Tab-separated table of C-alpha atoms in Angstrom:
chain	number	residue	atom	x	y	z
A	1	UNK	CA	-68.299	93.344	-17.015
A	2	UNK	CA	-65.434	93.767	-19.740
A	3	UNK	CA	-65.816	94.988	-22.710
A	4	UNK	CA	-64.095	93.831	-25.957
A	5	UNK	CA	-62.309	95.830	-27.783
A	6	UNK	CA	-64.887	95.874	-30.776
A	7	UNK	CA	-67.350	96.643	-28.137
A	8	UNK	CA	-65.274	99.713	-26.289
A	9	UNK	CA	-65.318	100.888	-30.249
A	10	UNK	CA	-68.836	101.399	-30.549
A	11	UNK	CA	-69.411	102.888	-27.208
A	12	UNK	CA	-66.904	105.587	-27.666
A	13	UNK	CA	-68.949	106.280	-31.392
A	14	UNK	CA	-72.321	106.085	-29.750
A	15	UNK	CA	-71.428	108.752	-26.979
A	16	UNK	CA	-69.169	111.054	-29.068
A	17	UNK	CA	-65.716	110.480	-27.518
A	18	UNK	CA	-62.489	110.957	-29.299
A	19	UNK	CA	-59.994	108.119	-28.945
A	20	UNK	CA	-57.317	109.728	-27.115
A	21	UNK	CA	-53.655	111.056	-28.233
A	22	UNK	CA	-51.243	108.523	-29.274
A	23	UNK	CA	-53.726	105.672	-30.079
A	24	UNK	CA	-55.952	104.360	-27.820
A	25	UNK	CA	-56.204	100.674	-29.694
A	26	UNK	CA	-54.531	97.684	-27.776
A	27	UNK	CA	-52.911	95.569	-30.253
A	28	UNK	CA	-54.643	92.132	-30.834
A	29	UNK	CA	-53.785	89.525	-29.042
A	30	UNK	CA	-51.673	86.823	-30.723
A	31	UNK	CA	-53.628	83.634	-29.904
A	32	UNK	CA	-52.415	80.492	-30.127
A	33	UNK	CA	-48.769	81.721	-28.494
A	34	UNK	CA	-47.098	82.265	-25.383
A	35	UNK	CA	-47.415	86.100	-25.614
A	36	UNK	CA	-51.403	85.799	-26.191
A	37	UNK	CA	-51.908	83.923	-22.915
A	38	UNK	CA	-49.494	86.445	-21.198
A	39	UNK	CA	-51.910	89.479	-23.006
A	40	UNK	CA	-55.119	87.643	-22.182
A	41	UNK	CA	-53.732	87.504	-18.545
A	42	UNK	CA	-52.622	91.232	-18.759
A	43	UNK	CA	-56.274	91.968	-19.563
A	44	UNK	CA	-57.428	90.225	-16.818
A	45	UNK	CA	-59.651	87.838	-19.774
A	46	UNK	CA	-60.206	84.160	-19.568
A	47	UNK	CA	-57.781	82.269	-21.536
A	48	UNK	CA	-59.274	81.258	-25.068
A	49	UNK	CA	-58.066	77.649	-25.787
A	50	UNK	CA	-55.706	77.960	-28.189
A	51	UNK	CA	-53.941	80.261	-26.027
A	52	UNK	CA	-54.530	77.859	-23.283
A	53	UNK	CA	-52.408	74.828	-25.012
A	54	UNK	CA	-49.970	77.108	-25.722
A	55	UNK	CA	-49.443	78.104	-22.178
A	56	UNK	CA	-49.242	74.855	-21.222
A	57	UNK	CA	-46.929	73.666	-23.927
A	58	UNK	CA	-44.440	76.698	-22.809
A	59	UNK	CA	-44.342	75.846	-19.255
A	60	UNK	CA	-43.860	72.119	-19.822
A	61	UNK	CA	-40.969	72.968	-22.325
A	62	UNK	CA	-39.376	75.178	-19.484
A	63	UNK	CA	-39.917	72.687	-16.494
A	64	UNK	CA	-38.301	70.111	-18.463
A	65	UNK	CA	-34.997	72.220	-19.261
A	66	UNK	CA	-35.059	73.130	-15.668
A	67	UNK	CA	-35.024	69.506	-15.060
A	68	UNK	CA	-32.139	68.538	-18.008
A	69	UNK	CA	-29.974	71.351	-15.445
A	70	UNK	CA	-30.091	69.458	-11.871
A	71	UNK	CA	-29.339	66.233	-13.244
């Protein structure tokens, strides 16, 4: 089971632990871009769908300027 972030916050509160040095927060994830699909795979979390299209829309940009260079 993985807990979200918001989730992680209230167990730490309900059992008395101090975040530790240096900030323990993750940054939010940028959804709907290329980095958010690259964080939610980081995380190991299911790709949400607007992070999904994005994904998809990166790669086919990429293959297709791989392509414009063999021919």
């Amino acid at each position: 089971m993985t807990l979200s972030d918001s989730q992680l916050d209230e167990l730490i509160a309900a059992i008395g632990l101090r975040q530790p040095p240096g900030g323990g927060h993750r940054k939010p994830i940028a959804h709907g871009t290329y980095r958010g699909a690259k964080q939610h795979r980081y995380r190991k979390e299911p790709l949400c769908e607007r992070c999904r299209l994005a994904d998809n829309a990166y790669q086919q940009q990429r293959y297709a300027a791989q392509r414009k260079e063999r021919v």
